XYZ file of C-alpha atoms in Angstrom:
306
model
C 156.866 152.705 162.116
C 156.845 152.722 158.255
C 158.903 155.769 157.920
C 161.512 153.544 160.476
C 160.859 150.340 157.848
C 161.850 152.388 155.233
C 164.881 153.678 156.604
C 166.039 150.152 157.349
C 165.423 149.222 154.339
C 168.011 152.583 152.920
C 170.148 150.887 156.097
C 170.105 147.397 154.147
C 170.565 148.796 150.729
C 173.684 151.270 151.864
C 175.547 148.782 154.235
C 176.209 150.965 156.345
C 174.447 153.141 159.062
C 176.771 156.050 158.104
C 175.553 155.874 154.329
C 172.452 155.404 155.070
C 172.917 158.573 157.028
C 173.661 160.481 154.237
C 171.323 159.116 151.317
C 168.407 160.219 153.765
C 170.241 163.393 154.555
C 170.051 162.448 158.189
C 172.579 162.676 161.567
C 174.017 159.090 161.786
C 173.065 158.894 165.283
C 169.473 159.605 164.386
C 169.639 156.652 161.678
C 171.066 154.867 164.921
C 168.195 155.750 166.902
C 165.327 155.226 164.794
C 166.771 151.636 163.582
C 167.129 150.877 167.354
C 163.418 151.923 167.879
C 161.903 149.459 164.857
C 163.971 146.415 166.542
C 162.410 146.968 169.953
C 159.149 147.178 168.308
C 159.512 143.693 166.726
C 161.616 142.403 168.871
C 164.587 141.442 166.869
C 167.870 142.387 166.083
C 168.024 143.424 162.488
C 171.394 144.728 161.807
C 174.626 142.962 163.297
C 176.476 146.302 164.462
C 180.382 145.755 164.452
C 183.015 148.637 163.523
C 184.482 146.215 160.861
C 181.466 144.154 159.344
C 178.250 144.935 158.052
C 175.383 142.600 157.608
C 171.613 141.271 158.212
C 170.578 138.843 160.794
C 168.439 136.689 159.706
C 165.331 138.358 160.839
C 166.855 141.834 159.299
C 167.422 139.330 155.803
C 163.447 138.521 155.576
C 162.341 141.873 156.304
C 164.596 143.668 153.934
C 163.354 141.187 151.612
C 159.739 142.129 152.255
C 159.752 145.513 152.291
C 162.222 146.268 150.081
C 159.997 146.965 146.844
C 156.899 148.073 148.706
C 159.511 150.713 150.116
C 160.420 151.731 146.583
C 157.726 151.419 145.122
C 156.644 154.091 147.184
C 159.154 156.529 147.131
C 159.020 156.070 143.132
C 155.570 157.054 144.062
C 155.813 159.900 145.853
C 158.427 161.156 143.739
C 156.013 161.456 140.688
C 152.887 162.723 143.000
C 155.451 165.374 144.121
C 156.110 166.256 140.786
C 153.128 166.580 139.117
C 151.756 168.551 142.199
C 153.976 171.363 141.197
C 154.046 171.058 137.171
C 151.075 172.900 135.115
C 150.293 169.385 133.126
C 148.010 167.079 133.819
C 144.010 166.978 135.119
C 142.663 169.435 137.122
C 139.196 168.853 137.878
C 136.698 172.118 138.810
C 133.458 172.647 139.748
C 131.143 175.724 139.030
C 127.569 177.205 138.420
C 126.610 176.424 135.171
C 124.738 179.465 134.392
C 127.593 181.729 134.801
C 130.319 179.422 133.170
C 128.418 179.174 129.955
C 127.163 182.930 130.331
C 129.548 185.638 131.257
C 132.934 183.162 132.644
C 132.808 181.395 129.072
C 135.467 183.899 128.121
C 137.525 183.102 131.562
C 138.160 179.158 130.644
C 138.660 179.848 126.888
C 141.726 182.221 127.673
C 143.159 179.897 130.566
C 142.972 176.916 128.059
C 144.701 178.661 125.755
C 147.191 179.961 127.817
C 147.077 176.824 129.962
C 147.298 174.097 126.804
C 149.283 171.577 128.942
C 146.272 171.624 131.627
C 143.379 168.955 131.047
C 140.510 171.167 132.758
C 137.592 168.705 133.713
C 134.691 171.259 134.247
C 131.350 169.860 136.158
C 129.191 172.641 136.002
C 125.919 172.581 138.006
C 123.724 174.753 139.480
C 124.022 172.528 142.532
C 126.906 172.672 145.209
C 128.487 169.265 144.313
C 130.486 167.632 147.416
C 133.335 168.647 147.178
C 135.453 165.892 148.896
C 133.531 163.006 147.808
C 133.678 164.284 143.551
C 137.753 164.500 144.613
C 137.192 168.335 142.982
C 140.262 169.970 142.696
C 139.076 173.794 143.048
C 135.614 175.229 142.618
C 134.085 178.505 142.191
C 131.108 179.136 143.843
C 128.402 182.530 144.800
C 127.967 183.591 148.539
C 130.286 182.104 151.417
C 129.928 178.424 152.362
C 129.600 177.204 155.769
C 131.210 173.916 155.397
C 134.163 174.173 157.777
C 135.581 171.165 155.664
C 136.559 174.235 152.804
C 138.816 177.110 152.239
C 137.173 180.014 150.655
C 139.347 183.142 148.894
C 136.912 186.068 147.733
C 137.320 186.600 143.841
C 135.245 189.263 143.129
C 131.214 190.696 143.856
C 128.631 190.931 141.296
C 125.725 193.376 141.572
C 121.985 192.409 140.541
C 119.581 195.004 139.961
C 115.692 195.529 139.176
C 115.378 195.234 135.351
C 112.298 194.781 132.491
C 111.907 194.405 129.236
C 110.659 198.074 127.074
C 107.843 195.715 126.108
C 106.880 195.549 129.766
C 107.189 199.529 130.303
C 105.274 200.382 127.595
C 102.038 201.528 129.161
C 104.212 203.873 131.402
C 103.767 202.520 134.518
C 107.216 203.222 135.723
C 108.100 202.001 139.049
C 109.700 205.362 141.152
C 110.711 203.538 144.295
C 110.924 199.460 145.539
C 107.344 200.138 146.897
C 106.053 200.578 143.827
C 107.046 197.201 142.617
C 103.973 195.783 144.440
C 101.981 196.994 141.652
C 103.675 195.362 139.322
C 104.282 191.593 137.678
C 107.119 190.419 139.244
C 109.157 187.096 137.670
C 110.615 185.585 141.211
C 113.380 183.071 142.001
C 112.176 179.851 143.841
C 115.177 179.956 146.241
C 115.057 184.511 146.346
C 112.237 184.573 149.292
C 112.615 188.538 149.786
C 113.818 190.768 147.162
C 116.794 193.458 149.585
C 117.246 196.319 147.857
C 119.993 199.183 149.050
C 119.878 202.814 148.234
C 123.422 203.833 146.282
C 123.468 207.231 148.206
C 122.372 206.665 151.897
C 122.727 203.236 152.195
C 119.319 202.825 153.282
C 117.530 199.019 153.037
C 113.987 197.910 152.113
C 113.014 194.481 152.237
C 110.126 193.817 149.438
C 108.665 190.105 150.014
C 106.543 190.374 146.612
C 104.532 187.841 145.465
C 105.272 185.946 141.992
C 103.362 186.233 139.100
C 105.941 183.493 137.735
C 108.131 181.648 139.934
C 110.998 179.548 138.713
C 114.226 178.161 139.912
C 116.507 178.665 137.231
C 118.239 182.290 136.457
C 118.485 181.720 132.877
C 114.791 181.357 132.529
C 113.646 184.781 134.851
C 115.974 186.504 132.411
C 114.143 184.496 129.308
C 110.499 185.669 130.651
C 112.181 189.118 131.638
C 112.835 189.839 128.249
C 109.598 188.692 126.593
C 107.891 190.826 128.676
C 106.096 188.839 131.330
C 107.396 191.314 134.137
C 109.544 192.664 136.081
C 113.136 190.798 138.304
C 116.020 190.977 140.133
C 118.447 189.800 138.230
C 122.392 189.828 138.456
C 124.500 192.003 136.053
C 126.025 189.141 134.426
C 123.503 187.519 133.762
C 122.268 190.203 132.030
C 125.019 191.617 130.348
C 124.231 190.665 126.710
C 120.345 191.799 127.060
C 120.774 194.915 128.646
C 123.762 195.954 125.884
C 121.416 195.090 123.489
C 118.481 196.828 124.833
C 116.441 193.933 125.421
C 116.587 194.413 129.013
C 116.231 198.093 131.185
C 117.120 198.917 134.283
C 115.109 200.407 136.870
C 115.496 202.172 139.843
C 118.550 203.269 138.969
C 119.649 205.102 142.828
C 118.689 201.048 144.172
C 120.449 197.573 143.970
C 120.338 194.462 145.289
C 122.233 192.353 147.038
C 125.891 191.647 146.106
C 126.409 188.306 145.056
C 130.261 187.274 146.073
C 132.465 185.062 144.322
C 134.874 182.491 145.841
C 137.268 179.875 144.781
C 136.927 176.903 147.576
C 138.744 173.837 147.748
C 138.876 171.286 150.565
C 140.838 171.775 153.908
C 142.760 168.487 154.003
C 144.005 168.710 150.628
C 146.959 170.285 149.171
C 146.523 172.374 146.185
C 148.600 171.590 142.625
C 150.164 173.907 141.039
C 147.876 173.794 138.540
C 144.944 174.067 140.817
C 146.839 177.433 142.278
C 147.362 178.538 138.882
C 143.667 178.261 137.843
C 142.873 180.094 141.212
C 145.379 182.932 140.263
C 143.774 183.283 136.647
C 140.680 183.607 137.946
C 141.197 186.305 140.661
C 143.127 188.193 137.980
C 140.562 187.943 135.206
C 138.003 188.974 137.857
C 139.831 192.069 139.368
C 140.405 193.681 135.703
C 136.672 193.684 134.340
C 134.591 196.239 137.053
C 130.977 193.694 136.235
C 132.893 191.179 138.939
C 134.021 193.865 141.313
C 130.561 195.163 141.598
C 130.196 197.479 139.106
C 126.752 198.477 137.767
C 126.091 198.977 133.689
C 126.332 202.487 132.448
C 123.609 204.953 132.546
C 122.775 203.918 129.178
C 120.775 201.139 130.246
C 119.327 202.617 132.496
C 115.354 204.018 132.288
């Protein structure tokens, strides 16, 4: 019925069914039709039809003038939604994990800033899924598959984690030689991590470790803080430990295991439409991703490994 107001109002402003017709881009019998429809609906008569004369009826004079400016003030409305839907100006508000956005993605949303300087990114990084509907995100990137059915997920990339220690730890030579033999050892576990799966790079093999924590936290940042002061040894992902094991700080070990790929996704809400500028973060990101091998996967080089 609105979309019918609306094109009365068009009818009013045009005179004329025909011009009406052709401002909306529409079949004149269709404007003929619809208008036809809204006066049975209220029953009036809104438009005196004649071949020779145009004009209101009364009833068509006091609707015109009630709807005439909500009517455009809408279109105006949509016209500028429309627009800035597809230009790259403007907010765009994201969610993602804060340890990785400040860690190893801090790079990512420097560059599309920079490239991007039209773009006002509003970044609400947590370690916690935020709602995604009722924050009014815009895009977010998240680790593992969600099972909302109220999202749309794209897979980004994959990130490997991997047993690791600090040399301080190793130095009494106590090398673990397969996942068993991490039972032995001091083991710095995630809160939310119940069972440590570890694959074999050759035959594809699994073992399951449920080791008990000498430390238990439930941030990633600090495992990878006690990892390298030595308090034991954690699965940790590749990212997270990128500067560390450059540097030495960190060591791999069991270099023919790792554990579980951690995959990345850009989600965004179902019902909502994305902006350009929202697509254009998406396509930054799945392009930054696919050129460095750490988010496809990749493990270090041999040179951190023990």
């Amino acid at each position: 019925m609105l979309d019918d107001i609306a094109l009365f109002v068009h009818v009013a402003q045009a005179r004329s069914l025909t011009g009406a017709g052709a401002a909306l881009s529409l079949p004149a019998a269709t404007v003929t039709r619809r208008l036809q429809r809204l006066e049975d609906k209220l029953g009036h008569q809104l438009v005196h039809r004649s071949a020779r004369k145009f004009g209101l009826t009364s009833e068509g004079e006091a609707y015109f003038q009630a709807f005439a400016g909500i009517v455009e003030q809408a279109e105006v409305t949509a016209r500028n939604l429309s627009a800035e839907m597809h230009e790259l100006s403007g907010p765009l508000v994201v969610a993602a994990p804060t340890n990785i956005s400040v860690g190893a993605l801090q790079p990512m949303w420097t560059a599309f800033m920079r490239r991007h300087p039209g773009i006002r990114l509003d970044l609400r990084l947590s370690n916690f899924n935020i709602d995604l509907l009722e924050d009014r995100i815009d895009l977010a990137l998240r680790i593992g598959p969600q099972q909302d059915q109220r999202l749309y997920q794209k897979k980004m990339g994959s990130i490997s984690t991997a047993v690791m220690a600090a040399p301080s730890y190793l130095e009494g030579g106590n090398m673990p030689e397969g996942p068993n033999d991490l039972e032995r050892h001091a083991i710095i576990a995630v809160r939310t991590i119940p069972a440590w799966r570890l694959s074999h790079k050759l035959t594809g093999s699994t073992c399951v470790l449920h080791l008990k924590g000498d430390v238990i936290v439930d941030d990633i940042a600090l495992v990878r803080q006690f990892a390298e002061d030595g308090f034991g040894v954690c699965l940790l992902s590749v990212t997270e430990a990128a500067e560390p094991l450059e540097q030495g700080r960190l060591k791999l070990l069991l270099p023919d295991w790792q554990g579980q790929q951690r995959d990345i996704y850009a989600v965004w809400p179902t019902g909502r439409l994305l902006s350009a500028r929202a697509k254009c973060l998406r396509e930054f990101m799945r392009i930054y991703l696919a050129e460095r091998p750490v988010f496809q996967g990749q493990l270090p080089t041999v040179s951190t490994l023990i």
